[in-house]
PDB file of C-alpha atoms in Angstrom:
ATOM      1  CA  MET A   1      -0.451   0.235   0.200  1.00 89.00           C
ATOM      2  CA  GLN A   2       1.201   3.059  -1.305  1.00 96.00           C
ATOM      3  CA  SER A   3       0.298   6.621   0.235  1.00 97.00           C
ATOM      4  CA  LYS A   4       0.421   9.143  -2.906  1.00 97.00           C
ATOM      5  CA  TYR A   5      -0.948  12.189  -3.588  1.00 97.00           C
ATOM      6  CA  VAL A   6      -2.370  13.832  -7.001  1.00 97.00           C
ATOM      7  CA  MET A   7      -3.615  17.526  -8.283  1.00 98.00           C
ATOM      8  CA  VAL A   8      -7.216  17.178  -9.023  1.00 97.00           C
ATOM      9  CA  GLY A   9      -8.017  20.475 -10.717  1.00 95.00           C
ATOM     10  CA  ASN A  10      -6.291  22.541  -8.253  1.00 95.00           C
ATOM     11  CA  ILE A  11      -7.249  20.064  -5.778  1.00 97.00           C
ATOM     12  CA  ARG A  12      -4.323  18.694  -3.283  1.00 98.00           C
ATOM     13  CA  THR A  13      -5.922  14.942  -3.241  1.00 98.00           C
ATOM     14  CA  HIS A  14      -4.194  12.295  -1.103  1.00 98.00           C
ATOM     15  CA  TYR A  15      -4.952   8.834  -1.847  1.00 98.00           C
ATOM     16  CA  LEU A  16      -4.230   4.889  -0.730  1.00 98.00           C
ATOM     17  CA  GLU A  17      -2.957   2.261  -3.559  1.00 98.00           C
ATOM     18  CA  ALA A  18      -2.634  -1.174  -3.887  1.00 98.00           C
ATOM     19  CA  GLY A  19      -2.717  -3.375  -6.562  1.00 97.00           C
ATOM     20  CA  SER A  20      -3.250  -4.515 -10.229  1.00 95.00           C
ATOM     21  CA  GLY A  21      -6.310  -5.314 -12.168  1.00 95.00           C
ATOM     22  CA  GLU A  22     -10.124  -3.880 -12.164  1.00 97.00           C
ATOM     23  CA  PRO A  23     -10.359  -0.191 -10.234  1.00 98.00           C
ATOM     24  CA  LEU A  24     -12.069  -0.483  -6.938  1.00 98.00           C
ATOM     25  CA  VAL A  25     -12.882   2.359  -5.153  1.00 98.00           C
ATOM     26  CA  LEU A  26     -13.085   3.270  -1.381  1.00 98.00           C
ATOM     27  CA  LEU A  27     -15.136   6.205   0.378  1.00 98.00           C
ATOM     28  CA  HIS A  28     -14.355   6.355   4.524  1.00 97.00           C
ATOM     29  CA  SER A  29     -17.337   8.032   6.591  1.00 95.00           C
ATOM     30  CA  GLY A  30     -17.299  11.196   8.006  1.00 93.00           C
ATOM     31  CA  GLU A  31     -16.981  11.589  11.316  1.00 94.00           C
ATOM     32  CA  TYR A  32     -14.487  13.870  12.785  1.00 95.00           C
ATOM     33  CA  GLY A  33     -11.070  12.372  12.467  1.00 94.00           C
ATOM     34  CA  GLY A  34     -12.209   9.926   9.782  1.00 95.00           C
ATOM     35  CA  SER A  35      -9.797   9.715   6.926  1.00 96.00           C
ATOM     36  CA  ALA A  36      -8.981   6.766   4.381  1.00 97.00           C
ATOM     37  CA  GLN A  37      -6.061   5.208   6.465  1.00 96.00           C
ATOM     38  CA  ASN A  38      -8.301   4.830   9.542  1.00 96.00           C
ATOM     39  CA  SER A  39     -11.340   3.628   7.693  1.00 96.00           C
ATOM     40  CA  TRP A  40      -9.809   0.931   5.316  1.00 98.00           C
ATOM     41  CA  GLU A  41      -6.064   0.040   7.024  1.00 96.00           C
ATOM     42  CA  ASN A  42      -7.608  -3.452   7.866  1.00 96.00           C
ATOM     43  CA  ASN A  43      -9.195  -3.800   4.651  1.00 98.00           C
ATOM     44  CA  ILE A  44      -6.638  -3.313   1.794  1.00 98.00           C
ATOM     45  CA  GLU A  45      -4.431  -5.473   1.462  1.00 97.00           C
ATOM     46  CA  GLU A  46      -7.106  -8.378   0.811  1.00 97.00           C
ATOM     47  CA  LEU A  47      -9.375  -6.614  -2.031  1.00 98.00           C
ATOM     48  CA  SER A  48      -5.898  -5.242  -3.597  1.00 97.00           C
ATOM     49  CA  LYS A  49      -4.561  -9.081  -3.739  1.00 97.00           C
ATOM     50  CA  HIS A  50      -7.551  -8.467  -6.775  1.00 97.00           C
ATOM     51  CA  PHE A  51      -8.836  -5.115  -7.356  1.00 98.00           C
ATOM     52  CA  HIS A  52      -6.798  -1.976  -7.930  1.00 98.00           C
ATOM     53  CA  VAL A  53      -7.539  -0.273  -4.994  1.00 98.00           C
ATOM     54  CA  TYR A  54      -8.112   3.361  -4.974  1.00 98.00           C
ATOM     55  CA  ALA A  55      -8.736   5.133  -1.148  1.00 98.00           C
ATOM     56  CA  LEU A  56      -8.880   8.578  -1.120  1.00 97.00           C
ATOM     57  CA  ASP A  57      -9.441  11.507   1.137  1.00 97.00           C
ATOM     58  CA  MET A  58     -12.437  13.738   0.091  1.00 97.00           C
ATOM     59  CA  ILE A  59     -12.121  17.045   0.337  1.00 96.00           C
ATOM     60  CA  GLY A  60     -11.258  18.256   3.781  1.00 95.00           C
ATOM     61  CA  TYR A  61     -10.998  14.912   5.050  1.00 96.00           C
ATOM     62  CA  GLY A  62      -7.206  13.119   5.586  1.00 96.00           C
ATOM     63  CA  TYR A  63      -4.527  14.940   3.742  1.00 97.00           C
ATOM     64  CA  THR A  64      -6.506  16.274   0.903  1.00 98.00           C
ATOM     65  CA  ASP A  65      -7.302  20.213   0.422  1.00 96.00           C
ATOM     66  CA  LYS A  66      -9.669  21.534   3.029  1.00 96.00           C
ATOM     67  CA  LEU A  67     -12.052  23.478   1.032  1.00 93.00           C
ATOM     68  CA  PHE A  68     -16.043  23.324   1.853  1.00 90.00           C
ATOM     69  CA  SER A  69     -18.752  24.452  -0.749  1.00 88.00           C
ATOM     70  CA  PHE A  70     -21.593  26.913   1.380  1.00 86.00           C
ATOM     71  CA  ASP A  71     -23.990  27.017  -1.632  1.00 82.00           C
ATOM     72  CA  ASP A  72     -23.927  22.863  -2.941  1.00 87.00           C
ATOM     73  CA  ALA A  73     -20.696  20.882  -0.162  1.00 88.00           C
ATOM     74  CA  HIS A  74     -22.309  17.762  -2.044  1.00 90.00           C
ATOM     75  CA  ALA A  75     -21.259  18.606  -5.063  1.00 92.00           C
ATOM     76  CA  LEU A  76     -18.378  19.857  -4.169  1.00 94.00           C
ATOM     77  CA  ARG A  77     -17.708  15.729  -3.001  1.00 95.00           C
ATOM     78  CA  LEU A  78     -19.674  14.257  -5.573  1.00 96.00           C
ATOM     79  CA  ASN A  79     -17.018  17.124  -8.509  1.00 96.00           C
ATOM     80  CA  HIS A  80     -13.556  16.296  -6.825  1.00 97.00           C
ATOM     81  CA  ILE A  81     -15.187  11.941  -6.675  1.00 97.00           C
ATOM     82  CA  ARG A  82     -15.137  12.365 -10.454  1.00 97.00           C
ATOM     83  CA  ASP A  83     -12.291  14.446 -11.727  1.00 97.00           C
ATOM     84  CA  PHE A  84     -10.388  12.382  -9.721  1.00 98.00           C
ATOM     85  CA  LEU A  85     -11.651   8.975 -11.370  1.00 98.00           C
ATOM     86  CA  ASN A  86     -11.007  11.379 -14.836  1.00 96.00           C
ATOM     87  CA  VAL A  87      -6.956  12.138 -14.037  1.00 97.00           C
ATOM     88  CA  MET A  88      -6.632   7.679 -12.456  1.00 97.00           C
ATOM     89  CA  CYS A  89      -7.569   7.231 -16.496  1.00 96.00           C
ATOM     90  CA  ILE A  90     -10.125   5.492 -13.869  1.00 97.00           C
ATOM     91  CA  GLU A  91     -13.033   4.473 -16.812  1.00 95.00           C
ATOM     92  CA  GLU A  92     -15.479   1.796 -14.889  1.00 97.00           C
ATOM     93  CA  ALA A  93     -15.178   0.568 -11.071  1.00 98.00           C
ATOM     94  CA  SER A  94     -16.763  -0.576  -7.846  1.00 98.00           C
ATOM     95  CA  PHE A  95     -17.018   1.133  -5.196  1.00 98.00           C
ATOM     96  CA  ILE A  96     -16.481   0.071  -1.347  1.00 98.00           C
ATOM     97  CA  GLY A  97     -18.667   2.839   0.782  1.00 98.00           C
ATOM     98  CA  ASN A  98     -19.160   3.386   4.667  1.00 97.00           C
ATOM     99  CA  SER A  99     -21.412   5.821   5.845  1.00 96.00           C
ATOM    100  CA  LEU A 100     -21.447   9.317   4.249  1.00 95.00           C
ATOM    101  CA  GLY A 101     -19.196   8.055   1.828  1.00 97.00           C
ATOM    102  CA  GLY A 102     -21.307   4.617   1.712  1.00 97.00           C
ATOM    103  CA  GLY A 103     -24.498   7.222   0.565  1.00 96.00           C
ATOM    104  CA  MET A 104     -23.083   9.306  -1.474  1.00 97.00           C
ATOM    105  CA  ILE A 105     -22.219   5.835  -3.703  1.00 98.00           C
ATOM    106  CA  LEU A 106     -26.562   5.381  -4.010  1.00 97.00           C
ATOM    107  CA  SER A 107     -27.291   8.762  -4.775  1.00 96.00           C
ATOM    108  CA  VAL A 108     -24.844   8.715  -7.725  1.00 97.00           C
ATOM    109  CA  ALA A 109     -25.832   5.582  -8.753  1.00 97.00           C
ATOM    110  CA  ALA A 110     -29.552   7.172  -7.960  1.00 96.00           C
ATOM    111  CA  GLN A 111     -28.812   9.861 -10.926  1.00 95.00           C
ATOM    112  CA  GLU A 112     -29.910   9.433 -14.197  1.00 93.00           C
ATOM    113  CA  GLN A 113     -26.917  10.193 -15.398  1.00 94.00           C
ATOM    114  CA  PRO A 114     -24.560   9.020 -13.077  1.00 96.00           C
ATOM    115  CA  ILE A 115     -21.462  10.786 -12.855  1.00 97.00           C
ATOM    116  CA  TRP A 116     -18.944   8.224 -12.057  1.00 97.00           C
ATOM    117  CA  PRO A 117     -18.449   4.780 -13.733  1.00 97.00           C
ATOM    118  CA  ILE A 118     -19.994   2.543 -10.867  1.00 98.00           C
ATOM    119  CA  LYS A 119     -20.234  -1.415 -11.252  1.00 98.00           C
ATOM    120  CA  LYS A 120     -20.814  -2.267  -8.689  1.00 98.00           C
ATOM    121  CA  ILE A 121     -21.593  -1.060  -4.893  1.00 98.00           C
ATOM    122  CA  ILE A 122     -21.121  -2.439  -1.402  1.00 98.00           C
ATOM    123  CA  THR A 123     -22.851   0.182   1.223  1.00 98.00           C
ATOM    124  CA  ILE A 124     -21.416   0.368   4.980  1.00 98.00           C
ATOM    125  CA  SER A 125     -24.449   2.210   6.776  1.00 97.00           C
ATOM    126  CA  GLY A 126     -24.436   4.377   3.983  1.00 95.00           C
ATOM    127  CA  GLY A 127     -27.819   5.614   2.491  1.00 93.00           C
ATOM    128  CA  GLY A 128     -31.375   5.993   2.923  1.00 88.00           C
ATOM    129  CA  PRO A 129     -32.342   8.200   6.361  1.00 88.00           C
ATOM    130  CA  ASN A 130     -30.474   8.888   9.190  1.00 88.00           C
ATOM    131  CA  ASN A 131     -31.757   9.181  12.832  1.00 88.00           C
ATOM    132  CA  PRO A 132     -31.480  12.492  13.994  1.00 85.00           C
ATOM    133  CA  ALA A 133     -30.957  11.668  17.619  1.00 79.00           C
ATOM    134  CA  GLY A 134     -27.651   9.354  17.068  1.00 77.00           C
ATOM    135  CA  HIS A 135     -25.461  12.906  15.931  1.00 79.00           C
ATOM    136  CA  ASP A 136     -25.961  15.431  18.657  1.00 80.00           C
ATOM    137  CA  ILE A 137     -22.747  13.590  20.369  1.00 82.00           C
ATOM    138  CA  LEU A 138     -20.922  13.041  16.847  1.00 87.00           C
ATOM    139  CA  ASN A 139     -21.559  17.019  15.706  1.00 87.00           C
ATOM    140  CA  ASN A 140     -20.466  19.270  18.637  1.00 88.00           C
ATOM    141  CA  TYR A 141     -17.123  17.775  18.282  1.00 93.00           C
ATOM    142  CA  ASP A 142     -14.519  19.935  21.127  1.00 94.00           C
ATOM    143  CA  CYS A 143     -10.711  18.157  19.557  1.00 95.00           C
ATOM    144  CA  THR A 144     -10.598  16.835  22.537  1.00 96.00           C
ATOM    145  CA  LYS A 145      -9.759  12.531  22.874  1.00 95.00           C
ATOM    146  CA  GLU A 146     -12.043  12.152  25.667  1.00 95.00           C
ATOM    147  CA  TYR A 147     -14.783  13.883  23.347  1.00 95.00           C
ATOM    148  CA  MET A 148     -13.359  12.005  20.386  1.00 95.00           C
ATOM    149  CA  GLN A 149     -13.698   8.256  22.744  1.00 95.00           C
ATOM    150  CA  LYS A 150     -17.280   9.292  23.312  1.00 94.00           C
ATOM    151  CA  ILE A 151     -17.537   9.255  19.083  1.00 94.00           C
ATOM    152  CA  LEU A 152     -15.766   6.034  18.790  1.00 96.00           C
ATOM    153  CA  ASP A 153     -18.621   4.054  21.774  1.00 94.00           C
ATOM    154  CA  ILE A 154     -21.044   5.378  18.576  1.00 93.00           C
ATOM    155  CA  LEU A 155     -18.758   4.445  15.896  1.00 95.00           C
ATOM    156  CA  PHE A 156     -18.101   1.251  17.319  1.00 96.00           C
ATOM    157  CA  TYR A 157     -19.205  -2.020  19.451  1.00 95.00           C
ATOM    158  CA  ASP A 158     -16.295  -3.701  20.417  1.00 95.00           C
ATOM    159  CA  GLU A 159     -14.313  -1.871  23.303  1.00 94.00           C
ATOM    160  CA  LYS A 160     -11.299  -2.307  21.200  1.00 93.00           C
ATOM    161  CA  TRP A 161     -11.537   0.278  19.303  1.00 95.00           C
ATOM    162  CA  LYS A 162     -12.706   2.962  21.367  1.00 94.00           C
ATOM    163  CA  SER A 163      -8.932   3.777  23.252  1.00 92.00           C
ATOM    164  CA  GLY A 164      -5.779   3.204  22.442  1.00 94.00           C
ATOM    165  CA  GLU A 165      -3.787   3.063  19.159  1.00 95.00           C
ATOM    166  CA  TYR A 166      -6.868   3.542  16.842  1.00 95.00           C
ATOM    167  CA  LEU A 167      -8.309   6.485  19.929  1.00 96.00           C
ATOM    168  CA  ASP A 168      -5.262   8.147  19.052  1.00 96.00           C
ATOM    169  CA  GLN A 169      -5.357   7.921  14.524  1.00 96.00           C
ATOM    170  CA  ARG A 170      -8.560   8.781  15.032  1.00 96.00           C
ATOM    171  CA  TYR A 171      -8.001  11.866  17.461  1.00 96.00           C
ATOM    172  CA  GLU A 172      -4.750  13.570  15.046  1.00 96.00           C
ATOM    173  CA  SER A 173      -6.009  12.634  11.761  1.00 96.00           C
ATOM    174  CA  SER A 174      -9.557  15.109  13.542  1.00 95.00           C
ATOM    175  CA  ILE A 175      -6.927  18.162  14.637  1.00 96.00           C
ATOM    176  CA  ILE A 176      -4.886  18.694  11.193  1.00 96.00           C
ATOM    177  CA  PRO A 177      -4.900  21.775  10.717  1.00 95.00           C
ATOM    178  CA  GLY A 178      -9.155  22.537   8.937  1.00 94.00           C
ATOM    179  CA  ALA A 179     -10.024  19.912   8.971  1.00 94.00           C
ATOM    180  CA  TRP A 180     -11.366  20.993  12.454  1.00 94.00           C
ATOM    181  CA  GLU A 181     -13.149  23.594  10.349  1.00 94.00           C
ATOM    182  CA  THR A 182     -14.444  21.626   7.429  1.00 92.00           C
ATOM    183  CA  ALA A 183     -16.421  19.716   8.685  1.00 91.00           C
ATOM    184  CA  SER A 184     -18.289  22.215  11.222  1.00 92.00           C
ATOM    185  CA  ALA A 185     -19.159  24.480   8.779  1.00 88.00           C
ATOM    186  CA  ALA A 186     -21.856  22.271   7.428  1.00 81.00           C
ATOM    187  CA  ARG A 187     -23.710  22.973  11.240  1.00 80.00           C
ATOM    188  CA  LEU A 188     -23.285  26.606  10.367  1.00 80.00           C
ATOM    189  CA  LYS A 189     -26.758  28.284   9.462  1.00 77.00           C
ATOM    190  CA  SER A 190     -27.621  31.423   8.690  1.00 75.00           C
ATOM    191  CA  PRO A 191     -29.817  33.696  10.781  1.00 79.00           C
ATOM    192  CA  VAL A 192     -31.689  34.326   7.551  1.00 76.00           C
ATOM    193  CA  GLY A 193     -31.379  31.518   5.273  1.00 70.00           C
ATOM    194  CA  GLN A 194     -33.949  29.175   4.270  1.00 70.00           C
ATOM    195  CA  GLU A 195     -33.600  25.308   5.735  1.00 65.00           C
ATOM    196  CA  LYS A 196     -32.791  23.233   3.035  1.00 67.00           C
ATOM    197  CA  GLU A 197     -35.103  20.000   2.917  1.00 66.00           C
ATOM    198  CA  ARG A 198     -33.106  17.249   2.777  1.00 71.00           C
ATOM    199  CA  VAL A 199     -34.435  15.129  -0.197  1.00 77.00           C
ATOM    200  CA  LEU A 200     -33.534  11.155  -0.415  1.00 83.00           C
ATOM    201  CA  PRO A 201     -32.102   9.888  -4.372  1.00 91.00           C
ATOM    202  CA  ASN A 202     -34.419   7.664  -5.980  1.00 92.00           C
ATOM    203  CA  TYR A 203     -32.847   4.877  -5.195  1.00 94.00           C
ATOM    204  CA  GLY A 204     -34.811   3.037  -6.935  1.00 92.00           C
ATOM    205  CA  ASN A 205     -32.665   4.368 -10.554  1.00 94.00           C
ATOM    206  CA  VAL A 206     -30.096   2.279  -9.062  1.00 96.00           C
ATOM    207  CA  GLU A 207     -29.562  -0.851 -11.924  1.00 95.00           C
ATOM    208  CA  VAL A 208     -25.852  -2.066 -10.435  1.00 97.00           C
ATOM    209  CA  PRO A 209     -25.716  -4.818  -7.678  1.00 97.00           C
ATOM    210  CA  VAL A 210     -25.408  -3.362  -4.442  1.00 98.00           C
ATOM    211  CA  LEU A 211     -24.701  -5.362  -1.561  1.00 98.00           C
ATOM    212  CA  ILE A 212     -26.418  -3.946   1.700  1.00 98.00           C
ATOM    213  CA  CYS A 213     -23.913  -4.361   4.915  1.00 98.00           C
ATOM    214  CA  ALA A 214     -25.167  -2.905   8.727  1.00 96.00           C
ATOM    215  CA  GLY A 215     -24.641  -3.266  12.071  1.00 97.00           C
ATOM    216  CA  ASP A 216     -27.640  -4.312  14.950  1.00 95.00           C
ATOM    217  CA  TYR A 217     -26.166  -2.578  17.468  1.00 94.00           C
ATOM    218  CA  ASP A 218     -25.861   1.519  15.696  1.00 96.00           C
ATOM    219  CA  THR A 219     -27.425   4.176  16.157  1.00 92.00           C
ATOM    220  CA  LEU A 220     -26.922   6.455  13.695  1.00 94.00           C
ATOM    221  CA  LYS A 221     -29.426   4.390  11.758  1.00 94.00           C
ATOM    222  CA  PHE A 222     -33.040   3.560  12.652  1.00 92.00           C
ATOM    223  CA  PRO A 223     -33.147  -0.540  13.147  1.00 92.00           C
ATOM    224  CA  ASP A 224     -35.181  -0.642  10.000  1.00 93.00           C
ATOM    225  CA  TYR A 225     -32.757   0.710   7.997  1.00 94.00           C
ATOM    226  CA  ALA A 226     -30.997  -1.619   6.130  1.00 94.00           C
ATOM    227  CA  GLU A 227     -34.639  -3.626   5.757  1.00 95.00           C
ATOM    228  CA  LYS A 228     -35.796  -0.763   4.601  1.00 95.00           C
ATOM    229  CA  LEU A 229     -33.096   0.358   2.303  1.00 96.00           C
ATOM    230  CA  ASN A 230     -33.376  -2.781   0.333  1.00 96.00           C
ATOM    231  CA  SER A 231     -37.138  -2.741  -0.275  1.00 94.00           C
ATOM    232  CA  SER A 232     -35.711   0.277  -2.260  1.00 94.00           C
ATOM    233  CA  LEU A 233     -33.414  -0.912  -4.472  1.00 95.00           C
ATOM    234  CA  SER A 234     -34.227  -3.478  -7.096  1.00 92.00           C
ATOM    235  CA  ASN A 235     -30.556  -5.675  -7.166  1.00 95.00           C
ATOM    236  CA  SER A 236     -29.093  -5.801  -3.608  1.00 96.00           C
ATOM    237  CA  ASN A 237     -29.081  -7.993  -0.902  1.00 96.00           C
ATOM    238  CA  VAL A 238     -28.353  -7.533   2.880  1.00 97.00           C
ATOM    239  CA  LYS A 239     -25.380  -8.756   5.124  1.00 97.00           C
ATOM    240  CA  MET A 240     -26.055  -7.591   9.357  1.00 97.00           C
ATOM    241  CA  PHE A 241     -23.197  -8.124  11.280  1.00 97.00           C
ATOM    242  CA  GLU A 242     -24.185  -8.801  15.360  1.00 96.00           C
ATOM    243  CA  LYS A 243     -23.212  -7.249  17.360  1.00 96.00           C
ATOM    244  CA  CYS A 244     -21.566  -3.873  15.760  1.00 97.00           C
ATOM    245  CA  SER A 245     -22.184  -0.809  15.385  1.00 96.00           C
ATOM    246  CA  HIS A 246     -21.875   1.377  12.545  1.00 96.00           C
ATOM    247  CA  SER A 247     -18.687   0.253  10.445  1.00 96.00           C
ATOM    248  CA  ALA A 248     -18.674  -3.868  10.348  1.00 97.00           C
ATOM    249  CA  HIS A 249     -14.954  -3.161   7.596  1.00 97.00           C
ATOM    250  CA  ILE A 250     -13.797  -2.589  10.831  1.00 97.00           C
ATOM    251  CA  GLU A 251     -15.455  -4.336  13.607  1.00 97.00           C
ATOM    252  CA  TYR A 252     -15.878  -7.663  11.460  1.00 97.00           C
ATOM    253  CA  ALA A 253     -12.453  -6.845   9.097  1.00 97.00           C
ATOM    254  CA  GLU A 254     -11.668 -10.290   8.320  1.00 97.00           C
ATOM    255  CA  GLN A 255     -15.355 -10.732   7.364  1.00 97.00           C
ATOM    256  CA  PHE A 256     -16.430  -7.985   5.371  1.00 98.00           C
ATOM    257  CA  ASN A 257     -13.077  -9.088   3.099  1.00 98.00           C
ATOM    258  CA  GLU A 258     -14.256 -12.112   2.319  1.00 97.00           C
ATOM    259  CA  LEU A 259     -17.967 -11.421   2.016  1.00 97.00           C
ATOM    260  CA  ALA A 260     -16.893  -8.281  -0.184  1.00 98.00           C
ATOM    261  CA  LEU A 261     -14.000 -10.765  -3.000  1.00 98.00           C
ATOM    262  CA  GLU A 262     -17.329 -12.536  -3.229  1.00 97.00           C
ATOM    263  CA  PHE A 263     -19.847 -10.694  -4.472  1.00 97.00           C
ATOM    264  CA  LEU A 264     -17.230  -8.484  -6.023  1.00 98.00           C
ATOM    265  CA  LEU A 265     -16.204 -11.476  -7.809  1.00 96.00           C
ATOM    266  CA  LYS A 266     -18.634 -12.639  -9.029  1.00 88.00           C
TER     267      LYS A 266
END
């Protein structure tokens, strides 16, 4: 696995690359401290035995430039990844995304003319509505290690991911200059601005195969998240991980890797 940078337009973009063969793009989650390394370090090696893996830090995260669009932050992220694919000459790829990353992939696949060349999708706790009650703690991070532990307590079921080396790693990512400011910008609301209504994509437009991975202790999603998302898609299956929260690919990396390869290679 190599850590690399590439200019995508005027955006200096950091990504991890490994393997050869068909492209596989990995998109991380959107919590404070989110990054390609923190999301996929336990998956890339195994996946890269069969695919050319690209795991990029999205705008505002990790070591990619810290930018935000108050006009349309969602479009900025989608267009940046579209342009990254063009720069890397990726004509078609399968995609795996966790949380924000998974939701973004599904939203593009639901477009009438998808701006990414998507072959297959694996979404891990991504897509569908979020449970607002589960986001209160995530949205008020104060850049302390103690508060990062609160965030990890929501993201993970297993206690081993809430302290020690992983806690330190997530914390260090969260205090990279500009990371907190970029992630927090989405919460800024003008006193005279109109609240934008959040409209879910029409998942019925998604034509490619989708594997939905969910955790039975995920408080950031509603209990029927996977069931409802599955019913709205025409070509999908669900894998429910027991004693798992929002990050099945981390808590059950070995099992997830086997499942992902079985889905992507068939």
